[in-house]
Amino acid sequence: MSVEESLAGLGHLVNGKVVRGAGTFDVVNPATGQVAAACPDASPGLLDEAVAAARAALPAWKATPEAERRETIRKLGAAVIERYAEIEELAGLEKGVEMAAIELYMAQVYADHAADTEIPVDVIEDTDDRLVRVVRKPVGVVAAITPWNAPYLIAAEKVFSSLAIGNTVVLKPSPFTPLGTLKMGEIWKDLLPPGVLNIVAGGDDIGKAMVSHPGTNLVSFTGSVAAGKKIASSAGRLMKNVVLELGGNDAAIVLPDVDVPLVAQKLFSSAFLMSGQTCAAIKRVYVHRSVYDDMVENLAGYARLMTPGPEADGAHIGPLVTRPQYERVTELVRDALAGGASAVAGGAAAGGDGFFFPPTILTGAGAGVRVVDEEQFGPVLPVIGFDDVEDAIAQANATPYGLCGSVWTSDIAHGQELAARLECGTAWVNSHTEVAPDIPFGGVKDSGIGRSGGRAGIDACADLQTQIIYKGTDRVRSAPA
Ligand code: NAD
């Protein structure tokens, strides 16, 4: 199938059918800056149909044996691998770089984990007198809303964790990267009963309507803090459950006892993964003054090796996915340089029509400079020196964000003690940016509410019911005389 045929067949998935609807919106290829496709745009009426389909499918899906639901999820994971090339070519159009294979490989890992994981029951007491336990029941219809940075993996994770427990789903991808997710819907359509999964493409207003819709019960959102706060407020008024996976400004703290070239390579990989557009990427690094110059030179060495540009030209680093993000990163670096910071590598947009920015290592930018205080979400890393580790911990925590953080040291016990003092949802010693389906992930402070992954991720998609069952009938029937 050619890309043109693939695009012509794309549509929303509603009640088991692919529908195109009337309107469209433009999707821009960030590698060229040009419009790459016209994506079907869901109307409020189509959203109503999708929610109605999800509600209608709920009783039968809830009643489907858990093991059968889990095996269906395994098939969804396998299907995206079998047909990854069709998603990959659309990723090339909407993300400007063919990286879907990595997300889809991870999606299969998440699918297999969901398929292999029984929904837990906590038995608190099981005596002759009574059974006390906590069971996890479906919440109902999940409104799943995804961002543009890792659209396929995040969508898959939300769909699998919701379906496993017996929920049905209405999913909306980002308007910047809707194409691959619609393709996933097309691929999954015949593997699920109609209405169990519905996908609508559209802008922020459709997202808002999903949150306030009387037919949705849980909002599972990944995206910006600003949108997350609006969603929390709207869902709170309706007493809806929320899972909010929001932005971060992750700090890494490097102590003087490390092998600098080895650690520089790991810091670089974390900070510049997907051109820095990863929620759990290192966004600021605090380095002990005794190894500071060496670390900066090592990081800059890696940065200078990485050429930004189109994949076809053999470049190593892809574009910023959206024009607003490209403009924001450009502005944050310009602001830091104007304030006296230095770019040891990179420092200005690559030029041309695509949204390319070279890996940039900044020195001389600290607290009070926007690129340090805000989430840059791009290929820019400020490196900040410290003398006293207490000061580094204080600076790492001096942020409204609380997604992840890390400490790098040869003294593991000291590292563990320091990591525990970081105010964030995930704290590493000698690592950063790892995610896995059995490990809870999520933020504290402005970085979010709830978790994905692990037992906490299951609980986030469920209604917990405490059951207290007295085993004898003596409470309701008098003993025979
Ligand atoms: P965004 O908040 O602008 O948009 C995300 C999605 O929400 C889109 O589908 C959008 O249409 C929709 N939306 C926007 N406003 C809404 C509203 N008021 N109600 C309902 N839906 C709304 O975010 P983005 O720019 O697409 O994504 C980048 C952000 O996502 C970064 O801050 C990044 O850190 C964060 N992120 C977090 C995680 C995590 O796991 N914590 C993972 C990936 C990305």
Short mmCIF file of C-alpha atoms and ligand atoms in Angstrom, two decimals:
data_model
loop_
_atom_site.label_atom_id
_atom_site.label_comp_id
_atom_site.label_asym_id
_atom_site.label_seq_id
_atom_site.Cartn_x
_atom_site.Cartn_y
_atom_site.Cartn_z
CA MET A 1 0.00 0.00 0.00
CA SER A 2 1.43 3.43 -0.91
CA VAL A 3 1.53 6.22 1.69
CA GLU A 4 -1.12 8.06 -0.35
CA GLU A 5 -3.45 5.02 -0.19
CA SER A 6 -2.71 4.61 3.51
CA LEU A 7 -3.61 8.27 4.18
CA ALA A 8 -6.74 8.08 2.00
CA GLY A 9 -8.02 5.13 4.08
CA LEU A 10 -7.36 6.73 7.49
CA GLY A 11 -10.28 7.67 9.68
CA HIS A 12 -11.62 7.75 13.23
CA LEU A 13 -12.49 4.39 14.77
CA VAL A 14 -16.06 4.49 16.05
CA ASN A 15 -18.05 1.42 17.05
CA GLY A 16 -15.76 -0.90 15.09
CA LYS A 17 -15.86 1.12 11.86
CA VAL A 18 -13.35 3.50 10.29
CA VAL A 19 -15.20 6.76 9.54
CA ARG A 20 -13.76 9.90 7.96
CA GLY A 21 -16.41 12.50 8.86
CA ALA A 22 -16.67 15.84 7.12
CA GLY A 23 -13.82 18.12 8.26
CA THR A 24 -10.05 17.84 8.20
CA PHE A 25 -7.06 19.61 9.75
CA ASP A 26 -3.49 19.87 8.47
CA VAL A 27 -0.63 17.78 9.79
CA VAL A 28 2.82 19.32 9.21
CA ASN A 29 5.97 17.30 8.57
CA PRO A 30 8.52 18.82 10.99
CA ALA A 31 11.43 17.70 8.80
CA THR A 32 10.22 19.94 5.97
CA GLY A 33 7.90 22.45 7.63
CA GLN A 34 5.34 21.58 4.93
CA VAL A 35 1.81 20.22 5.26
CA ALA A 36 2.08 16.44 4.93
CA ALA A 37 -1.53 15.30 5.25
CA ALA A 38 -5.12 16.34 5.88
CA CYS A 39 -6.31 14.43 8.93
CA PRO A 40 -10.00 13.73 9.58
CA ASP A 41 -11.28 16.09 12.29
CA ALA A 42 -13.89 14.72 14.72
CA SER A 43 -17.02 16.79 15.30
CA PRO A 44 -18.66 16.95 18.75
CA GLY A 45 -21.40 14.72 17.30
CA LEU A 46 -18.87 12.07 16.33
CA LEU A 47 -17.40 12.20 19.84
CA ASP A 48 -20.91 11.56 21.20
CA GLU A 49 -21.16 8.51 18.93
CA ALA A 50 -17.77 7.25 20.10
CA VAL A 51 -18.70 7.64 23.78
CA ALA A 52 -22.09 5.99 23.18
CA ALA A 53 -20.36 3.07 21.45
CA ALA A 54 -17.91 2.71 24.36
CA ARG A 55 -20.78 2.73 26.87
CA ALA A 56 -22.76 0.18 24.87
CA ALA A 57 -19.73 -2.14 24.65
CA LEU A 58 -18.98 -1.89 28.37
CA PRO A 59 -21.29 -4.60 29.86
CA ALA A 60 -20.10 -7.37 27.52
CA TRP A 61 -16.42 -6.37 27.77
CA LYS A 62 -16.62 -6.25 31.59
CA ALA A 63 -18.23 -9.68 31.57
CA THR A 64 -15.58 -11.17 29.25
CA PRO A 65 -13.34 -13.44 31.33
CA GLU A 66 -10.23 -11.57 32.42
CA ALA A 67 -7.90 -14.15 30.83
CA GLU A 68 -9.66 -13.69 27.48
CA ARG A 69 -9.32 -9.90 27.68
CA ARG A 70 -5.65 -10.27 28.46
CA GLU A 71 -5.06 -12.60 25.49
CA THR A 72 -6.77 -10.05 23.24
CA ILE A 73 -4.28 -7.44 24.45
CA ARG A 74 -1.41 -9.78 23.56
CA LYS A 75 -2.82 -9.89 20.00
CA LEU A 76 -2.97 -6.08 19.86
CA GLY A 77 0.74 -5.94 20.75
CA ALA A 78 1.64 -8.54 18.13
CA ALA A 79 -0.44 -6.79 15.45
CA VAL A 80 1.42 -3.48 15.69
CA ILE A 81 4.71 -5.32 15.31
CA GLU A 82 3.46 -7.27 12.29
CA ARG A 83 2.33 -4.07 10.60
CA TYR A 84 4.84 -1.63 12.09
CA ALA A 85 6.03 -0.51 8.64
CA GLU A 86 2.61 1.05 7.93
CA ILE A 87 2.82 3.06 11.16
CA GLU A 88 6.50 3.85 10.60
CA GLU A 89 5.89 5.59 7.29
CA LEU A 90 3.23 7.79 8.88
CA ALA A 91 5.63 8.53 11.77
CA GLY A 92 8.07 9.75 9.14
CA LEU A 93 5.41 12.23 7.99
CA GLU A 94 4.19 13.53 11.34
CA LYS A 95 7.32 13.22 13.55
CA GLY A 96 9.82 13.87 10.76
CA VAL A 97 11.78 10.80 11.77
CA GLU A 98 10.95 7.10 11.52
CA MET A 99 11.04 6.18 15.19
CA ALA A 100 7.76 4.28 15.47
CA ALA A 101 9.56 0.92 15.54
CA ILE A 102 11.10 1.71 18.94
CA GLU A 103 7.77 2.83 20.40
CA LEU A 104 5.98 -0.18 18.92
CA TYR A 105 8.56 -2.63 20.19
CA MET A 106 8.01 -1.14 23.66
CA ALA A 107 4.25 -1.31 23.09
CA GLN A 108 4.52 -5.05 22.53
CA VAL A 109 6.49 -5.39 25.76
CA TYR A 110 3.66 -3.52 27.55
CA ALA A 111 1.01 -5.71 25.83
CA ASP A 112 2.73 -8.94 26.84
CA HIS A 113 3.11 -7.69 30.39
CA ALA A 114 -0.59 -6.80 30.59
CA ALA A 115 -1.45 -10.19 29.09
CA ASP A 116 0.69 -12.00 31.67
CA THR A 117 -0.48 -10.02 34.71
CA GLU A 118 -3.52 -11.11 36.69
CA ILE A 119 -5.57 -8.28 38.12
CA PRO A 120 -4.65 -8.56 41.80
CA VAL A 121 -6.98 -9.19 44.73
CA ASP A 122 -5.68 -8.08 48.17
CA VAL A 123 -6.78 -10.49 50.88
CA ILE A 124 -6.59 -8.63 54.19
CA GLU A 125 -8.18 -11.33 56.33
CA ASP A 126 -9.36 -14.85 55.59
CA THR A 127 -10.40 -16.55 58.83
CA ASP A 128 -13.20 -18.92 59.84
CA ASP A 129 -15.19 -15.81 60.76
CA ARG A 130 -14.80 -13.60 57.70
CA LEU A 131 -13.14 -12.74 54.40
CA VAL A 132 -11.90 -9.18 53.95
CA ARG A 133 -10.49 -8.34 50.54
CA VAL A 134 -10.04 -5.55 48.03
CA VAL A 135 -10.96 -6.21 44.41
CA ARG A 136 -10.39 -4.05 41.34
CA LYS A 137 -13.43 -3.34 39.19
CA PRO A 138 -13.71 -1.47 35.88
CA VAL A 139 -14.26 2.28 36.18
CA GLY A 140 -16.28 2.46 32.94
CA VAL A 141 -15.35 4.48 29.86
CA VAL A 142 -11.80 5.88 29.85
CA ALA A 143 -11.12 9.15 28.05
CA ALA A 144 -7.49 8.68 26.98
CA ILE A 145 -5.70 11.81 25.69
CA THR A 146 -2.13 11.67 24.36
CA PRO A 147 0.69 14.12 23.45
CA TRP A 148 2.91 14.29 20.37
CA ASN A 149 6.28 13.17 21.69
CA ALA A 150 5.76 9.39 21.99
CA PRO A 151 2.24 9.07 20.59
CA TYR A 152 2.19 5.35 19.76
CA LEU A 153 3.66 3.99 22.97
CA ILE A 154 1.62 6.28 25.22
CA ALA A 155 -1.60 5.41 23.37
CA ALA A 156 -0.82 1.69 23.56
CA GLU A 157 -0.05 1.85 27.28
CA LYS A 158 -3.32 3.64 28.02
CA VAL A 159 -5.37 1.27 25.86
CA PHE A 160 -3.82 -1.93 27.28
CA SER A 161 -4.03 -0.91 30.94
CA SER A 162 -7.64 0.26 30.51
CA LEU A 163 -8.87 -2.77 28.58
CA ALA A 164 -7.19 -5.32 30.87
CA ILE A 165 -9.39 -4.38 33.79
CA GLY A 166 -12.59 -4.32 31.73
CA ASN A 167 -12.90 -0.63 30.85
CA THR A 168 -13.72 0.56 27.35
CA VAL A 169 -11.89 3.48 25.76
CA VAL A 170 -12.25 6.64 23.72
CA LEU A 171 -8.75 7.73 22.69
CA LYS A 172 -7.67 11.07 21.23
CA PRO A 173 -4.15 11.60 19.87
CA SER A 174 -2.42 14.98 19.65
CA PRO A 175 -3.47 17.04 16.62
CA PHE A 176 0.25 17.28 15.76
CA THR A 177 0.70 13.48 15.46
CA PRO A 178 -2.67 11.80 14.88
CA LEU A 179 -1.86 9.69 11.81
CA GLY A 180 -0.01 6.72 13.30
CA THR A 181 -2.58 6.38 16.09
CA LEU A 182 -5.45 6.29 13.58
CA LYS A 183 -3.49 3.62 11.71
CA MET A 184 -3.18 1.63 14.96
CA GLY A 185 -6.97 1.81 15.26
CA GLU A 186 -7.35 0.45 11.74
CA ILE A 187 -4.93 -2.39 12.58
CA TRP A 188 -6.72 -3.22 15.88
CA LYS A 189 -10.28 -2.83 14.58
CA ASP A 190 -10.96 -6.49 13.84
CA LEU A 191 -9.26 -7.79 16.98
CA LEU A 192 -11.73 -6.15 19.38
CA PRO A 193 -15.53 -6.19 19.71
CA PRO A 194 -17.05 -3.01 18.20
CA GLY A 195 -17.03 -0.05 20.59
CA VAL A 196 -14.45 -1.43 23.04
CA LEU A 197 -11.85 0.96 21.59
CA ASN A 198 -12.80 4.16 19.77
CA ILE A 199 -10.31 6.69 18.41
CA VAL A 200 -11.17 10.25 17.45
CA ALA A 201 -8.68 12.74 16.01
CA GLY A 202 -9.12 16.40 16.78
CA GLY A 203 -7.86 19.45 18.62
CA ASP A 204 -7.84 20.53 22.24
CA ASP A 205 -11.59 21.25 22.20
CA ILE A 206 -12.38 17.59 21.54
CA GLY A 207 -10.08 16.74 24.47
CA LYS A 208 -12.00 19.18 26.69
CA ALA A 209 -15.31 17.68 25.56
CA MET A 210 -14.05 14.19 26.43
CA VAL A 211 -13.23 15.34 29.96
CA SER A 212 -16.60 17.00 30.58
CA HIS A 213 -18.63 14.38 28.70
CA PRO A 214 -21.20 12.73 31.00
CA GLY A 215 -20.43 9.37 29.39
CA THR A 216 -16.74 9.17 30.41
CA ASN A 217 -15.70 8.02 33.88
CA LEU A 218 -11.90 8.31 34.02
CA VAL A 219 -9.55 10.74 32.28
CA SER A 220 -6.14 9.28 31.50
CA PHE A 221 -4.10 12.22 30.23
CA THR A 222 -0.47 12.67 29.23
CA GLY A 223 0.65 16.15 28.26
CA SER A 224 1.50 19.58 29.58
CA VAL A 225 1.08 20.85 33.13
CA ALA A 226 -1.12 23.70 31.87
CA ALA A 227 -3.63 21.35 30.23
CA GLY A 228 -3.36 18.89 33.13
CA LYS A 229 -4.43 21.56 35.61
CA LYS A 230 -7.46 22.49 33.50
CA ILE A 231 -8.40 18.81 33.24
CA ALA A 232 -8.00 18.28 37.00
CA SER A 233 -10.28 21.21 37.63
CA SER A 234 -12.94 20.14 35.14
CA ALA A 235 -12.85 16.44 36.14
CA GLY A 236 -12.83 17.36 39.83
CA ARG A 237 -16.10 19.23 39.51
CA LEU A 238 -17.61 16.05 38.04
CA MET A 239 -15.93 13.74 40.62
CA LYS A 240 -14.18 11.86 37.81
CA ASN A 241 -11.02 9.91 38.43
CA VAL A 242 -7.91 11.25 36.71
CA VAL A 243 -4.46 9.98 35.84
CA LEU A 244 -2.31 12.97 34.89
CA GLU A 245 1.14 12.28 33.47
CA LEU A 246 2.56 15.76 33.03
CA GLY A 247 5.77 17.56 32.24
CA GLY A 248 9.03 17.46 34.14
CA ASN A 249 12.29 19.33 34.68
CA ASP A 250 14.45 16.40 35.71
CA ALA A 251 17.73 17.11 37.47
CA ALA A 252 20.77 14.84 37.50
CA ILE A 253 23.38 15.34 40.22
CA VAL A 254 26.92 14.16 39.48
CA LEU A 255 29.26 13.63 42.45
CA PRO A 256 33.05 13.92 42.15
CA ASP A 257 33.75 10.16 42.42
CA VAL A 258 32.50 9.15 38.94
CA ASP A 259 34.28 8.06 35.78
CA VAL A 260 33.53 11.21 33.80
CA PRO A 261 33.62 9.87 30.18
CA LEU A 262 31.45 6.89 31.14
CA VAL A 263 28.86 9.00 32.94
CA ALA A 264 28.92 11.72 30.25
CA GLN A 265 27.83 9.16 27.68
CA LYS A 266 24.89 8.02 29.83
CA LEU A 267 23.82 11.58 30.67
CA PHE A 268 24.00 12.52 27.01
CA SER A 269 21.86 9.55 25.90
CA SER A 270 19.20 10.42 28.45
CA ALA A 271 19.13 14.15 27.79
CA PHE A 272 19.05 13.92 23.98
CA LEU A 273 16.81 10.87 23.48
CA MET A 274 14.22 11.79 20.83
CA SER A 275 15.93 15.19 20.52
CA GLY A 276 15.23 15.82 24.21
CA GLN A 277 11.48 15.41 23.70
CA THR A 278 11.10 12.77 26.39
CA CYS A 279 9.22 13.49 29.60
CA ALA A 280 11.75 11.54 31.68
CA ALA A 281 14.84 12.99 29.98
CA ILE A 282 17.50 14.82 31.99
CA LYS A 283 16.71 18.53 31.63
CA ARG A 284 19.42 20.01 33.92
CA VAL A 285 22.64 18.51 35.22
CA TYR A 286 24.41 19.62 38.41
CA VAL A 287 28.08 18.62 38.37
CA HIS A 288 30.59 18.84 41.22
CA ARG A 289 33.04 21.63 40.48
CA SER A 290 36.07 19.25 40.67
CA VAL A 291 34.90 17.36 37.55
CA TYR A 292 32.87 20.15 35.94
CA ASP A 293 35.21 21.17 33.10
CA ASP A 294 35.93 17.57 32.18
CA MET A 295 32.21 16.73 32.13
CA VAL A 296 31.32 19.77 30.00
CA GLU A 297 34.02 18.88 27.48
CA ASN A 298 32.85 15.25 27.29
CA LEU A 299 29.19 16.24 26.84
CA ALA A 300 30.12 18.82 24.22
CA GLY A 301 32.22 16.19 22.41
CA TYR A 302 29.16 13.98 22.00
CA ALA A 303 27.01 16.94 20.99
CA ARG A 304 29.43 17.99 18.25
CA LEU A 305 29.29 14.48 16.77
CA MET A 306 25.51 14.66 16.30
CA THR A 307 24.32 16.33 13.10
CA PRO A 308 20.74 17.56 13.05
CA GLY A 309 18.84 17.05 9.80
CA PRO A 310 16.70 14.71 7.72
CA GLU A 311 17.27 10.99 8.21
CA ALA A 312 17.74 10.52 4.48
CA ASP A 313 20.82 12.77 4.64
CA GLY A 314 22.43 10.54 7.27
CA ALA A 315 21.83 13.01 10.12
CA HIS A 316 21.79 11.78 13.72
CA ILE A 317 19.23 13.95 15.43
CA GLY A 318 15.68 14.51 14.28
CA PRO A 319 13.56 17.66 14.39
CA LEU A 320 11.47 19.18 17.12
CA VAL A 321 8.06 17.67 16.39
CA THR A 322 6.03 20.89 16.36
CA ARG A 323 6.67 24.44 15.19
CA PRO A 324 5.62 25.96 18.58
CA GLN A 325 8.10 23.65 20.32
CA TYR A 326 10.86 24.60 17.85
CA GLU A 327 10.17 28.28 18.44
CA ARG A 328 10.11 27.76 22.21
CA VAL A 329 13.46 25.94 22.31
CA THR A 330 15.01 28.57 20.04
CA GLU A 331 13.71 31.31 22.33
CA LEU A 332 14.89 29.62 25.57
CA VAL A 333 18.43 29.24 24.20
CA ARG A 334 18.46 32.80 22.85
CA ASP A 335 17.30 34.07 26.26
CA ALA A 336 20.05 32.12 28.09
CA LEU A 337 22.78 33.38 25.73
CA ALA A 338 21.49 36.94 26.02
CA GLY A 339 21.70 36.57 29.80
CA GLY A 340 25.39 35.62 29.70
CA ALA A 341 25.35 31.84 29.22
CA SER A 342 27.70 30.17 26.72
CA ALA A 343 26.93 27.42 24.21
CA VAL A 344 29.87 25.03 24.30
CA ALA A 345 28.17 23.07 21.51
CA GLY A 346 25.20 24.03 19.35
CA GLY A 347 23.44 27.24 20.34
CA ALA A 348 21.22 28.22 17.42
CA ALA A 349 18.62 26.64 15.16
CA ALA A 350 20.05 24.73 12.23
CA GLY A 351 18.21 26.90 9.68
CA GLY A 352 16.22 25.69 6.69
CA ASP A 353 12.56 24.77 6.55
CA GLY A 354 12.63 21.86 9.01
CA PHE A 355 12.42 22.26 12.79
CA PHE A 356 16.01 21.14 13.45
CA PHE A 357 18.05 22.28 16.43
CA PRO A 358 21.56 20.97 17.15
CA PRO A 359 22.40 19.34 20.49
CA THR A 360 23.28 22.27 22.70
CA ILE A 361 25.39 22.24 25.86
CA LEU A 362 25.04 25.41 27.93
CA THR A 363 27.31 26.67 30.70
CA GLY A 364 26.83 29.79 32.78
CA ALA A 365 23.04 29.35 33.09
CA GLY A 366 21.68 28.68 36.57
CA ALA A 367 18.63 29.32 38.73
CA GLY A 368 16.59 32.24 37.43
CA VAL A 369 17.38 31.53 33.78
CA ARG A 370 14.35 30.22 31.91
CA VAL A 371 16.06 27.22 30.30
CA VAL A 372 16.95 25.99 33.81
CA ASP A 373 13.69 26.92 35.54
CA GLU A 374 11.32 25.68 32.81
CA GLU A 375 10.88 22.39 30.96
CA GLN A 376 12.74 22.96 27.66
CA PHE A 377 11.66 19.62 26.10
CA GLY A 378 14.29 19.88 23.40
CA PRO A 379 17.96 19.12 22.61
CA VAL A 380 19.44 21.54 25.14
CA LEU A 381 21.23 20.72 28.37
CA PRO A 382 22.33 23.35 30.91
CA VAL A 383 25.32 22.12 32.98
CA ILE A 384 25.53 23.78 36.39
CA GLY A 385 28.48 23.52 38.80
CA PHE A 386 28.16 22.98 42.55
CA ASP A 387 30.58 22.83 45.51
CA ASP A 388 28.26 21.51 48.22
CA VAL A 389 25.93 18.60 47.50
CA GLU A 390 23.34 20.12 49.86
CA ASP A 391 23.15 23.07 47.47
CA ALA A 392 22.72 20.69 44.50
CA ILE A 393 19.83 18.88 46.22
CA ALA A 394 18.21 22.20 47.11
CA GLN A 395 18.49 23.44 43.50
CA ALA A 396 17.21 20.14 42.09
CA ASN A 397 14.12 20.44 44.31
CA ALA A 398 13.58 24.17 43.74
CA THR A 399 11.02 23.62 40.99
CA PRO A 400 7.27 23.12 40.75
CA TYR A 401 7.96 19.95 38.74
CA GLY A 402 8.52 16.53 40.29
CA LEU A 403 8.75 13.87 37.60
CA CYS A 404 12.18 12.20 37.91
CA GLY A 405 15.72 12.79 39.14
CA SER A 406 19.02 10.99 39.53
CA VAL A 407 22.27 10.89 41.47
CA TRP A 408 25.51 9.62 39.89
CA THR A 409 28.20 8.32 42.24
CA SER A 410 30.44 5.36 43.07
CA ASP A 411 29.20 5.51 46.68
CA ILE A 412 25.90 3.68 46.22
CA ALA A 413 24.69 4.06 49.82
CA HIS A 414 25.31 7.82 49.73
CA GLY A 415 23.63 8.00 46.31
CA GLN A 416 20.59 6.17 47.64
CA GLU A 417 20.33 8.51 50.60
CA LEU A 418 20.52 11.57 48.31
CA ALA A 419 18.10 10.11 45.71
CA ALA A 420 15.52 9.57 48.47
CA ARG A 421 15.67 13.31 49.17
CA LEU A 422 14.76 14.26 45.59
CA GLU A 423 11.15 15.48 45.35
CA CYS A 424 10.06 13.42 42.36
CA GLY A 425 8.07 10.34 41.35
CA THR A 426 11.09 8.31 40.19
CA ALA A 427 14.61 8.68 41.61
CA TRP A 428 17.54 6.74 40.19
CA VAL A 429 21.07 6.10 41.31
CA ASN A 430 23.35 5.82 38.25
CA SER A 431 20.58 5.74 35.66
CA HIS A 432 17.80 7.92 34.23
CA THR A 433 14.92 7.66 31.70
CA GLU A 434 14.20 3.93 32.13
CA VAL A 435 10.54 2.94 31.90
CA ALA A 436 9.09 -0.57 32.11
CA PRO A 437 5.55 -1.92 32.41
CA ASP A 438 6.07 -3.48 35.84
CA ILE A 439 7.57 -0.31 37.38
CA PRO A 440 5.21 2.48 38.49
CA PHE A 441 5.87 5.78 36.72
CA GLY A 442 4.40 9.20 37.38
CA GLY A 443 5.00 12.56 38.98
CA VAL A 444 4.61 14.49 42.21
CA LYS A 445 4.00 18.23 42.61
CA ASP A 446 2.98 19.75 39.23
CA SER A 447 4.17 16.67 37.32
CA GLY A 448 0.97 14.82 37.90
CA ILE A 449 -1.41 12.58 39.77
CA GLY A 450 -1.54 8.78 39.61
CA ARG A 451 0.79 6.25 38.07
CA SER A 452 1.12 4.08 35.00
CA GLY A 453 2.86 0.71 35.32
CA GLY A 454 3.03 -1.82 38.11
CA ARG A 455 0.34 -2.37 40.75
CA ALA A 456 -0.17 1.39 41.10
CA GLY A 457 -0.90 1.60 37.35
CA ILE A 458 -3.56 -1.09 37.63
CA ASP A 459 -5.14 0.69 40.59
CA ALA A 460 -5.20 3.97 38.64
CA CYS A 461 -7.52 2.40 36.03
CA ALA A 462 -9.79 0.67 38.52
CA ASP A 463 -12.47 1.23 41.11
CA LEU A 464 -11.32 -0.43 44.31
CA GLN A 465 -14.04 -2.27 46.21
CA THR A 466 -13.50 -3.50 49.74
CA GLN A 467 -15.51 -6.64 50.40
CA ILE A 468 -16.19 -7.85 53.97
CA ILE A 469 -17.93 -11.23 53.96
CA TYR A 470 -19.01 -12.89 57.22
CA LYS A 471 -18.90 -16.62 56.64
CA GLY A 472 -21.46 -17.86 59.17
CA THR A 473 -25.23 -17.29 59.05
CA ASP A 474 -25.48 -16.62 62.81
CA ARG A 475 -25.72 -12.87 62.17
CA VAL A 476 -28.95 -13.24 60.24
CA ARG A 477 -30.48 -16.42 61.56
CA SER A 478 -31.09 -17.29 65.24
CA ALA A 479 -29.63 -20.55 66.43
CA PRO A 480 -32.33 -23.27 66.59
CA ALA A 481 -33.76 -23.62 70.11
P1 NAD B 1 -0.58 19.33 25.53
O1 NAD B 1 -1.03 19.39 26.94
O2 NAD B 1 -0.56 20.58 24.75
O3 NAD B 1 -1.50 18.33 24.69
C1 NAD B 1 -1.63 16.96 25.04
C2 NAD B 1 -2.99 16.45 24.57
O4 NAD B 1 -4.02 17.09 25.33
C3 NAD B 1 -3.32 16.74 23.11
O5 NAD B 1 -4.02 15.62 22.60
C4 NAD B 1 -4.22 17.98 23.20
O6 NAD B 1 -5.08 18.10 22.09
C5 NAD B 1 -4.98 17.70 24.48
N1 NAD B 1 -5.45 18.88 25.23
C6 NAD B 1 -4.88 20.11 25.30
N2 NAD B 1 -5.59 20.90 26.14
C7 NAD B 1 -6.58 20.13 26.65
C8 NAD B 1 -7.63 20.36 27.61
N3 NAD B 1 -7.79 21.54 28.23
N4 NAD B 1 -8.48 19.34 27.89
C9 NAD B 1 -8.31 18.13 27.30
N5 NAD B 1 -7.36 17.86 26.38
C10 NAD B 1 -6.49 18.85 26.07
O7 NAD B 1 0.85 18.63 25.57
P2 NAD B 1 1.85 18.33 24.37
O8 NAD B 1 2.51 19.60 23.99
O9 NAD B 1 1.16 17.51 23.34
O10 NAD B 1 2.89 17.35 25.09
C11 NAD B 1 4.11 17.75 25.65
C12 NAD B 1 4.02 17.66 27.16
O11 NAD B 1 3.69 16.32 27.54
C13 NAD B 1 5.35 17.94 27.83
O12 NAD B 1 5.14 18.81 28.92
C14 NAD B 1 5.80 16.57 28.32
O13 NAD B 1 6.65 16.60 29.44
C15 NAD B 1 4.50 15.93 28.63
N6 NAD B 1 4.65 14.47 28.69
C16 NAD B 1 4.57 13.87 29.92
C17 NAD B 1 4.75 12.49 30.01
C18 NAD B 1 4.67 11.78 31.34
O14 NAD B 1 4.57 10.57 31.34
N7 NAD B 1 4.72 12.47 32.47
C19 NAD B 1 4.99 11.74 28.86
C20 NAD B 1 5.07 12.40 27.64
C21 NAD B 1 4.88 13.78 27.56
#
